[in-house]
């Protein structure tokens, strides 16, 4: 129950609703226990008067009794309705709060966290697990309160009629509690297995949908279906086991309740012989025992709800307790005006232990264009990750404006940089919203069109009937790779960044288009520092400074002219690509 304690703060914030719910439960149960009592009095009354009075009078009495009984039922029902309306509604409110809290927390967590956790699991936290916890907050709590109140009130009323009979009627209870405890443990274990299988199916389904094009292209329908069938089969088997235990549970409880009734009739009958209890008393007793049936059966159910919620909340807490390793260390406002200096920076990815960068030192001056050239896997993207402080270096330092990067206001810093990642990601939204996503404030259509023109993609968009309203993504149009890259560039430009980072983002456009875009970038009004990452010399040849990387280290650094003179990797690559161009031109 330790994990569920973290939910207490929600109960406190909804305390009035909660207390009202408890009050309604008490009132509704008060009427519930009055009803058998009323039956008892009526039967005893009828029994006494029945012989001496007229038939008409007896009928009238029955009618009165019936009416009053109906009234009691209606009142009880009304408060039952209010009880549900308060407590169940409270659980929905808390569910909402909890989802918000988890989602907000997810967004603060760093890149490393998302490497360590699968998307399917993250989704399950926010849907499945919160759902389980909600079952505890609503029905779980409600039935627990109801059970307690009803038991206390009923036992009191029963004891008033006959203490002896009450004790006898309670005999099967310890046995029942024991069975409930044993069985619900089994149920929990089984439902944990079911949940795990459910999680696997979700992940598989999700991967199938995202990879559907690949699956079709590779004709992998059969194997994929087999995998799904296996997963679904395991799920079915585990579910059936759960159903079996569940199905055995109810009848055994019913049997014990039946035993209680039997005891009441037998022992009660013997007690009437000695006039220790009236006939009405026995009838009332049977009512009480039956009234207690459902609440006692629900003990097992509630126990399993609580245990499941406990497991789910434990998982939720694990996530909520995960502290981002990259936090915002300062609220002081920060404006990027000076150099960005890397000094002897080394970096190893914690999850794989791959050493991506080793002993890197270089400086980006304000407004400078820096090129990074290097073979695949040489660490180019990793450098950019460090520049955006998605990760912190393991050793060495990064300074901006002379201040340590891990000491400045991260939000301010990131608001002044724009990244065009290597793998384009566009949201399932309109082109307008995809571009405006990069902006810090609300932007006009003119501004959006302006950056789309700079990214040399507006002439394509103009031809779409819906222009800026064209939807992208799953249900939208399919753009070409190059078009996507250029929209992604426009998204960065609308930010008016001081530092613009372009990770190989012109790879899918032809050299002619590339040239047009590069020319636009060169004359940007706000003169940002730009870091270009590319495999192509043509992208980099106008940079003031170029770094050539190999296996995480800088092997050459200088202006393009200097690098040409050095006759190293840059020089070789230059000639190699020149030859390729000429041979394709020929
Ligand atoms: N998120 C990550 N987790 C673990 N290892 C990673 C991660 N990203 C990259 N690596 C590893 O770090 C090394 C450098 O990768 P990086 O992505 O920086 O190369 P790159 O120069 O950008 O390559 P490319 O030109 O193919 O984009 C590679 O060995 C890669 O496997
Ligand atoms: Mg890369």
XYZ file of C-alpha atoms and ligand atoms in Angstrom:
618
model
C 0.000 0.000 0.000
C 3.070 2.203 0.135
C 2.802 3.444 -3.427
C -0.863 4.335 -3.115
C -0.012 6.698 -0.300
C 1.318 9.111 -2.882
C -2.309 9.589 -3.934
C -3.330 10.984 -0.549
C -2.539 14.498 -1.669
C -5.302 14.185 -4.255
C -7.804 13.045 -1.633
C -6.833 16.076 0.380
C -7.369 18.439 -2.500
C -10.838 16.967 -3.066
C -11.543 16.573 0.640
C -15.011 18.224 0.672
C -16.291 16.090 -2.142
C -14.783 13.071 -0.438
C -16.293 13.842 2.975
C -19.649 14.502 1.360
C -19.352 11.113 -0.334
C -18.753 9.442 3.021
C -21.729 11.268 4.497
C -23.990 10.094 1.672
C -22.738 6.545 2.172
C -23.654 6.682 5.850
C -27.119 8.098 5.128
C -27.890 5.592 2.411
C -26.792 2.731 4.650
C -28.775 4.092 7.538
C -31.897 3.621 5.437
C -30.637 0.277 4.205
C -30.408 -1.138 7.744
C -33.716 0.441 8.748
C -35.537 -1.603 6.139
C -35.144 -5.092 7.679
C -35.936 -3.599 11.061
C -39.117 -2.197 9.594
C -40.012 -5.580 8.137
C -39.459 -7.149 11.524
C -41.757 -4.713 13.287
C -44.416 -5.085 10.612
C -44.412 -8.876 10.651
C -44.530 -9.005 14.427
C -47.306 -6.403 14.381
C -49.315 -8.306 11.782
C -48.829 -11.539 13.652
C -50.230 -10.040 16.831
C -53.146 -8.131 15.302
C -53.796 -10.461 12.371
C -56.027 -12.862 14.307
C -58.293 -10.347 16.010
C -58.787 -7.612 13.341
C -60.956 -7.546 10.237
C -59.568 -8.580 6.876
C -59.980 -5.001 5.630
C -57.892 -3.586 8.427
C -55.165 -6.142 7.773
C -55.117 -5.204 4.080
C -54.872 -1.543 4.933
C -52.007 -2.269 7.297
C -50.170 -4.249 4.602
C -50.710 -1.421 2.174
C -49.285 1.102 4.622
C -46.292 -1.115 5.332
C -45.657 -1.645 1.642
C -45.809 2.080 0.921
C -43.427 2.952 3.712
C -41.034 0.213 2.606
C -41.075 1.649 -0.891
C -40.366 5.105 0.486
C -37.408 3.801 2.477
C -36.033 2.064 -0.634
C -36.383 5.207 -2.704
C -34.595 7.327 -0.098
C -31.822 4.759 0.206
C -31.515 4.670 -3.582
C -31.384 8.435 -3.830
C -28.468 8.664 -1.421
C -26.790 5.766 -3.187
C -26.985 7.838 -6.341
C -25.459 10.838 -4.526
C -22.711 8.615 -3.143
C -21.719 7.486 -6.631
C -21.974 11.008 -7.959
C -19.532 12.306 -5.384
C -16.986 9.537 -5.036
C -16.878 8.219 -8.614
C -16.816 11.758 -9.994
C -13.971 12.565 -7.610
C -12.036 9.595 -9.013
C -12.473 10.970 -12.533
C -11.116 14.331 -11.412
C -8.096 12.730 -9.815
C -7.581 10.576 -12.904
C -7.453 13.764 -14.962
C -4.951 15.379 -12.578
C -2.803 12.279 -12.576
C -2.683 12.095 -16.370
C -1.718 15.741 -16.531
C 1.008 15.237 -13.939
C 2.472 12.248 -15.792
C 2.351 13.934 -19.184
C 3.982 17.092 -17.855
C 6.665 15.048 -16.179
C 7.331 13.023 -19.323
C 8.196 16.199 -21.146
C 10.835 17.221 -18.621
C 12.701 13.940 -18.948
C 15.807 13.828 -21.096
C 16.866 11.980 -24.206
C 18.482 9.249 -22.144
C 15.166 8.356 -20.513
C 13.507 7.879 -23.873
C 16.348 5.591 -24.940
C 15.793 3.425 -21.901
C 12.009 3.108 -22.161
C 9.822 1.759 -24.917
C 7.034 3.932 -26.285
C 4.455 1.197 -25.652
C 5.383 1.130 -21.968
C 5.218 4.901 -21.692
C 1.770 4.886 -23.277
C 0.612 2.141 -20.925
C 1.649 4.192 -17.906
C -0.668 6.968 -18.912
C -3.628 4.858 -20.023
C -3.647 1.356 -18.491
C -1.928 2.111 -15.219
C -3.825 5.305 -14.560
C -6.992 3.356 -15.345
C -6.135 0.755 -12.694
C -5.419 3.464 -10.158
C -8.736 5.102 -11.015
C -10.506 1.846 -10.174
C -9.020 2.122 -6.702
C -9.857 5.812 -6.335
C -13.469 5.288 -7.396
C -15.069 1.880 -6.933
C -12.281 0.639 -4.647
C -12.641 3.437 -2.149
C -16.418 3.617 -2.479
C -17.039 -0.067 -1.810
C -14.561 -0.077 1.066
C -16.378 2.770 2.791
C -19.737 1.250 1.983
C -18.702 -2.128 3.343
C -17.380 -0.665 6.577
C -20.421 1.496 7.228
C -22.919 -1.211 6.296
C -21.169 -3.869 8.384
C -20.986 -1.691 11.472
C -24.612 -0.560 11.209
C -25.930 -4.033 10.353
C -24.036 -5.741 13.163
C -25.414 -3.198 15.593
C -28.983 -3.827 14.444
C -28.464 -7.592 14.444
C -27.050 -7.525 17.954
C -30.119 -5.579 19.065
C -32.327 -8.418 17.874
C -30.214 -11.283 19.189
C -26.540 -11.428 20.118
C -26.488 -15.220 20.046
C -27.862 -15.381 16.529
C -25.448 -12.668 15.388
C -22.478 -14.691 16.606
C -23.731 -17.823 14.848
C -24.381 -15.953 11.617
C -20.811 -14.665 11.677
C -19.200 -18.095 11.991
C -18.516 -18.550 8.243
C -16.911 -15.091 8.008
C -13.322 -15.916 9.044
C -13.320 -18.812 6.591
C -14.647 -16.498 3.927
C -11.975 -13.887 4.603
C -9.299 -16.553 4.357
C -10.578 -17.856 1.017
C -10.931 -14.326 -0.327
C -7.389 -13.511 0.679
C -5.934 -16.664 -0.885
C -7.886 -16.388 -4.087
C -7.289 -12.686 -4.635
C -3.548 -13.291 -4.393
C -3.912 -15.807 -7.190
C -6.079 -13.363 -9.134
C -3.488 -10.643 -8.793
C -0.670 -12.780 -10.012
C -2.745 -13.908 -12.961
C -3.848 -10.387 -13.830
C -0.277 -9.163 -13.633
C 0.592 -11.712 -16.294
C -2.380 -10.568 -18.355
C -1.242 -6.948 -18.087
C 2.274 -7.841 -19.206
C 0.948 -9.649 -22.253
C -1.332 -6.707 -23.016
C 1.684 -4.433 -22.970
C 3.501 -6.676 -25.443
C 0.535 -6.677 -27.816
C 0.322 -2.870 -27.692
C 3.984 -2.484 -28.550
C 3.719 -4.971 -31.394
C 0.605 -3.321 -32.826
C 2.182 0.086 -32.583
C 5.329 -1.035 -34.368
C 3.252 -2.666 -37.075
C 1.308 0.495 -37.778
C 4.353 2.740 -37.844
C 6.270 0.296 -40.009
C 3.380 -0.681 -42.263
C 5.059 0.585 -45.428
C 8.183 -1.397 -44.721
C 6.175 -4.483 -43.863
C 4.333 -4.266 -47.178
C 7.466 -3.576 -49.172
C 9.233 -6.573 -47.653
C 6.143 -8.760 -47.873
C 6.388 -9.504 -44.176
C 2.643 -9.939 -43.605
C 2.969 -13.619 -42.717
C 5.729 -13.336 -40.128
C 4.156 -10.232 -38.598
C 0.783 -11.959 -38.347
C 2.475 -14.963 -36.759
C 4.096 -12.756 -34.168
C 0.797 -11.094 -33.400
C -0.970 -14.441 -33.267
C 1.580 -15.780 -30.795
C 1.280 -12.708 -28.628
C -2.515 -12.809 -28.754
C -2.485 -16.523 -27.979
C -0.352 -16.094 -24.894
C -2.631 -13.253 -23.852
C -5.665 -15.486 -24.359
C -4.184 -18.292 -22.277
C -3.297 -15.984 -19.419
C -6.718 -14.335 -19.597
C -8.469 -17.684 -19.508
C -6.538 -18.672 -16.431
C -7.615 -15.417 -14.807
C -11.221 -16.075 -15.814
C -11.091 -19.584 -14.327
C -9.943 -18.316 -10.949
C -12.498 -15.519 -11.072
C -15.276 -17.910 -11.989
C -14.494 -20.257 -9.082
C -14.363 -17.336 -6.711
C -17.979 -16.186 -6.744
C -19.676 -19.571 -6.272
C -17.512 -20.399 -3.256
C -18.414 -17.093 -1.656
C -22.102 -17.654 -2.414
C -21.866 -21.056 -0.799
C -20.555 -19.527 2.408
C -23.263 -16.880 2.407
C -25.833 -19.622 1.922
C -24.319 -21.362 4.914
C -24.893 -18.220 6.981
C -28.556 -18.093 5.959
C -28.950 -21.736 6.799
C -27.470 -21.176 10.255
C -29.799 -18.222 10.839
C -32.878 -20.245 9.980
C -31.795 -23.290 11.972
C -30.475 -21.542 15.084
C -33.167 -18.822 14.857
C -35.846 -21.495 14.717
C -34.473 -23.073 17.879
C -34.361 -19.693 19.582
C -38.051 -19.005 18.802
C -38.906 -22.135 20.714
C -37.586 -20.470 23.836
C -39.110 -17.116 22.787
C -35.702 -15.466 22.604
C -36.495 -14.159 19.126
C -39.669 -13.321 17.213
C -40.586 -14.550 13.746
C -40.051 -11.014 12.425
C -36.619 -11.074 14.007
C -35.581 -14.112 11.977
C -36.894 -12.616 8.756
C -35.009 -9.389 9.500
C -31.894 -11.448 10.166
C -32.119 -13.155 6.798
C -32.411 -9.719 5.243
C -29.321 -8.522 7.084
C -27.257 -11.530 6.139
C -28.277 -11.134 2.502
C -27.584 -7.410 2.617
C -24.071 -8.226 3.731
C -23.591 -10.681 0.873
C -22.544 -8.319 -1.841
C -20.318 -6.128 0.348
C -18.492 -9.208 1.607
C -18.137 -10.638 -1.852
C -16.802 -7.279 -2.906
C -14.004 -7.576 -0.351
C -12.196 -9.928 -2.701
C -12.886 -7.741 -5.659
C -11.823 -4.592 -3.846
C -8.698 -6.317 -2.556
C -7.684 -7.192 -6.064
C -8.508 -3.679 -7.298
C -6.328 -2.225 -4.567
C -3.474 -4.613 -5.211
C -3.567 -3.959 -8.928
C -3.703 -0.220 -8.327
C -0.758 -0.589 -5.984
C 1.296 -2.269 -8.710
C 0.252 0.344 -11.252
C 0.923 3.253 -8.931
C 4.326 1.799 -8.168
C 5.135 1.885 -11.861
C 3.742 5.416 -12.173
C 5.792 6.567 -9.187
C 8.933 5.065 -10.677
C 8.436 7.392 -13.619
C 7.405 10.393 -11.572
C 10.434 9.902 -9.340
C 12.803 9.773 -12.286
C 14.628 13.046 -12.115
C 15.800 14.525 -15.378
C 19.607 14.463 -15.386
C 19.511 17.601 -17.477
C 17.647 20.148 -15.404
C 17.276 23.875 -15.692
C 19.842 25.131 -13.187
C 19.049 28.834 -13.275
C 16.179 31.237 -13.712
C 18.398 34.161 -14.511
C 17.684 35.362 -18.008
C 20.303 34.493 -20.561
C 21.053 36.089 -23.915
C 23.455 34.361 -26.263
C 25.844 36.998 -27.555
C 29.316 35.536 -27.282
C 31.375 32.529 -28.277
C 30.426 28.906 -27.793
C 33.610 27.143 -26.671
C 34.134 23.413 -26.372
C 37.220 22.404 -24.449
C 38.507 18.823 -24.404
C 34.981 17.434 -24.546
C 34.481 13.667 -24.391
C 31.185 11.860 -24.388
C 30.060 8.256 -24.023
C 26.424 7.165 -24.427
C 25.467 5.723 -21.056
C 22.974 3.181 -22.412
C 25.353 1.536 -24.896
C 28.735 2.491 -23.547
C 29.701 3.692 -27.029
C 32.357 6.378 -26.892
C 30.991 8.875 -29.393
C 33.294 11.866 -28.842
C 36.860 12.159 -27.655
C 38.768 15.253 -26.638
C 36.965 17.786 -28.813
C 37.970 21.453 -28.701
C 36.645 24.190 -30.957
C 34.947 27.586 -30.864
C 31.884 28.962 -32.622
C 32.056 32.753 -32.874
C 28.876 34.853 -33.105
C 27.617 34.833 -36.681
C 30.210 32.308 -37.758
C 29.406 29.417 -40.087
C 30.978 26.184 -38.929
C 31.009 23.057 -41.051
C 31.356 19.540 -39.690
C 32.420 16.846 -42.147
C 32.880 13.214 -41.318
C 32.053 9.650 -42.196
C 28.889 8.075 -40.883
C 29.119 7.291 -37.185
C 32.009 9.717 -36.695
C 30.100 11.619 -33.998
C 28.696 14.624 -35.881
C 25.151 14.361 -34.569
C 26.509 13.675 -31.111
C 28.321 17.025 -31.136
C 25.021 18.723 -31.949
C 23.282 16.855 -29.125
C 25.840 18.303 -26.720
C 25.454 21.793 -28.187
C 21.712 21.637 -27.473
C 22.420 20.161 -24.036
C 20.399 17.046 -24.725
C 23.299 15.338 -22.945
C 26.121 16.656 -20.797
C 29.713 15.712 -21.647
C 31.467 13.135 -19.449
C 34.586 15.241 -19.330
C 35.707 18.598 -20.679
C 33.643 21.773 -20.676
C 31.255 23.724 -22.866
C 31.073 27.477 -22.288
C 28.698 30.022 -23.798
C 29.305 33.745 -23.238
C 32.099 32.569 -20.938
C 29.581 30.781 -18.656
C 29.364 27.012 -18.201
C 26.530 25.620 -20.352
C 25.275 23.467 -17.483
C 24.905 26.540 -15.287
C 22.809 28.837 -17.458
C 19.065 29.122 -17.951
C 18.426 26.206 -20.272
C 15.034 27.408 -21.447
C 16.420 30.772 -22.487
C 19.367 29.117 -24.193
C 17.191 26.684 -26.120
C 14.804 29.442 -27.110
C 17.716 31.083 -28.927
C 18.756 28.022 -30.848
C 17.013 26.144 -33.609
C 17.778 22.607 -34.651
C 16.951 20.887 -37.895
C 17.437 17.252 -36.959
C 18.827 14.627 -39.265
C 15.622 12.622 -39.156
C 12.793 14.955 -40.101
C 9.812 14.837 -37.811
C 6.575 16.530 -38.797
C 3.423 16.451 -36.685
C 0.081 15.199 -38.006
C -1.077 18.769 -38.394
C -1.258 21.478 -41.018
C 1.826 22.896 -42.712
C 1.076 26.193 -40.984
C 1.132 24.652 -37.514
C 4.191 22.585 -38.284
C 6.139 25.694 -39.173
C 4.641 27.855 -36.409
C 5.748 25.167 -33.922
C 9.242 26.643 -34.158
C 8.143 30.172 -33.346
C 8.390 31.605 -29.867
C 5.291 33.796 -30.230
C 2.224 33.852 -32.444
C 3.167 34.348 -36.080
C 1.380 35.702 -39.126
C 0.845 33.763 -42.330
C 3.142 36.225 -44.079
C 5.983 35.338 -41.731
C 5.344 31.632 -42.317
C 5.281 32.081 -46.080
C 8.461 34.135 -45.859
C 10.443 31.354 -44.175
C 8.948 28.748 -46.503
C 10.242 30.856 -49.378
C 13.681 31.061 -47.775
C 13.657 27.289 -47.425
C 12.692 27.160 -51.108
C 9.585 25.057 -50.622
C 6.803 27.644 -50.872
C 6.510 27.156 -54.630
C 5.561 23.516 -53.944
C 3.097 24.326 -51.195
C 1.462 27.009 -53.292
C 0.372 24.307 -55.689
C -1.480 22.364 -52.992
C -5.175 23.344 -53.045
C -5.211 23.946 -49.313
C -1.861 25.729 -49.214
C -0.847 26.386 -45.582
C -3.845 24.392 -44.371
C -2.596 21.251 -46.079
C -2.558 18.491 -43.482
C 0.615 16.451 -43.061
C 1.328 13.163 -41.407
C -0.746 10.031 -41.157
C -3.947 11.384 -42.661
C -2.352 14.130 -44.700
C -0.478 14.453 -47.949
C 2.733 12.582 -48.506
C 5.577 14.989 -49.063
C 8.841 14.019 -50.698
C 11.880 13.605 -48.478
C 13.333 16.868 -49.734
C 10.082 18.775 -49.174
C 9.910 17.510 -45.621
C 13.484 18.593 -44.993
C 12.769 22.063 -46.296
C 9.626 22.499 -44.170
C 11.759 21.416 -41.260
C 14.258 24.171 -42.153
C 11.440 26.740 -42.327
C 10.372 25.650 -38.845
C 13.869 26.486 -37.595
C 14.070 29.802 -39.426
C 10.808 31.139 -38.012
C 12.435 30.997 -34.595
C 14.900 33.747 -35.552
C 17.612 31.809 -33.747
C 21.011 33.090 -32.662
C 22.393 29.587 -33.203
C 21.110 27.520 -36.090
C 22.062 23.861 -36.202
C 21.516 21.938 -39.415
C 22.148 18.197 -39.184
C 22.624 16.928 -42.707
C 19.276 18.453 -43.551
C 19.945 19.082 -47.217
C 20.848 15.479 -47.976
C 17.591 14.866 -49.852
C 17.672 17.985 -52.017
C 19.612 18.327 -55.258
C 22.736 20.490 -55.371
C 20.958 23.238 -57.303
C 18.215 23.659 -54.712
C 20.838 23.331 -52.003
C 22.722 26.264 -53.480
C 19.573 28.440 -53.452
C 18.860 27.614 -49.789
C 22.488 28.138 -48.732
C 22.443 31.561 -50.357
C 19.305 32.450 -48.388
C 20.910 31.271 -45.141
C 23.972 33.391 -45.813
C 21.960 36.614 -45.904
C 19.619 36.009 -42.959
C 18.777 39.312 -41.277
C 19.532 38.182 -37.723
C 22.950 36.753 -38.754
C 22.900 33.605 -36.627
C 25.874 31.369 -35.984
C 25.237 28.316 -38.135
C 26.559 24.799 -37.709
C 26.292 22.746 -40.878
C 26.742 19.005 -40.710
C 27.140 17.283 -44.014
C 28.732 14.542 -46.043
C 28.909 16.899 -48.976
C 31.734 19.348 -49.594
C 29.341 21.477 -51.663
C 27.319 22.251 -48.496
C 30.359 23.232 -46.504
C 32.732 24.942 -48.878
C 31.563 28.446 -47.940
C 31.889 27.935 -44.185
C 34.477 30.047 -42.406
C 35.661 27.106 -40.393
C 35.431 23.393 -40.994
C 35.986 20.474 -38.648
C 36.700 17.045 -40.055
C 35.787 14.254 -37.681
C 36.745 10.618 -37.530
C 35.738 8.118 -34.861
C 34.716 10.865 -32.461
C 37.890 12.901 -32.832
C 38.765 16.024 -34.758
C 41.351 15.101 -37.359
C 41.436 18.348 -39.331
C 40.307 21.880 -38.576
C 40.582 25.169 -40.435
C 39.185 27.289 -43.229
C 38.357 25.494 -46.504
C 41.480 26.979 -48.116
C 43.693 25.828 -45.264
C 42.219 22.355 -45.403
C 42.795 22.178 -49.157
C 46.436 23.026 -48.575
C 46.781 20.358 -45.902
C 45.922 17.751 -48.535
C 44.236 15.523 -45.949
C 40.783 13.968 -45.740
C 39.012 17.193 -46.740
C 41.174 17.528 -49.827
C 40.631 13.910 -50.790
C 36.886 14.113 -50.257
C 36.784 17.288 -52.315
C 38.398 15.655 -55.301
C 36.436 12.463 -54.924
C 33.129 14.363 -54.954
C 34.296 16.611 -57.777
C 35.009 13.536 -59.886
C 31.612 12.061 -59.028
C 29.922 15.294 -60.086
C 31.810 15.408 -63.334
C 31.057 11.812 -64.141
C 27.350 12.352 -63.477
C 27.389 15.532 -65.516
C 29.053 13.707 -68.421
N 21.295 7.749 -28.734
C 22.386 6.990 -28.856
N 22.617 6.023 -27.960
C 23.714 5.255 -28.052
N 24.649 5.370 -28.969
C 24.490 6.317 -29.910
C 23.342 7.170 -29.908
N 23.429 8.018 -30.943
C 24.576 7.710 -31.568
N 25.227 6.700 -30.961
C 26.542 6.136 -31.343
O 27.491 7.177 -31.306
C 28.367 7.112 -32.427
C 28.317 8.431 -33.182
O 27.031 8.598 -33.724
P 26.541 9.928 -34.439
O 25.083 9.809 -34.613
O 27.049 11.081 -33.685
O 27.265 9.818 -35.841
P 27.125 10.770 -37.111
O 28.472 11.265 -37.412
O 26.061 11.762 -36.907
O 26.689 9.736 -38.216
P 25.744 9.965 -39.498
O 26.560 10.688 -40.508
O 25.442 8.578 -39.933
O 24.580 10.717 -39.054
C 27.899 5.934 -33.254
O 28.765 4.870 -32.962
C 26.507 5.630 -32.764
O 26.279 4.253 -32.787
Mg 24.215 12.026 -37.699
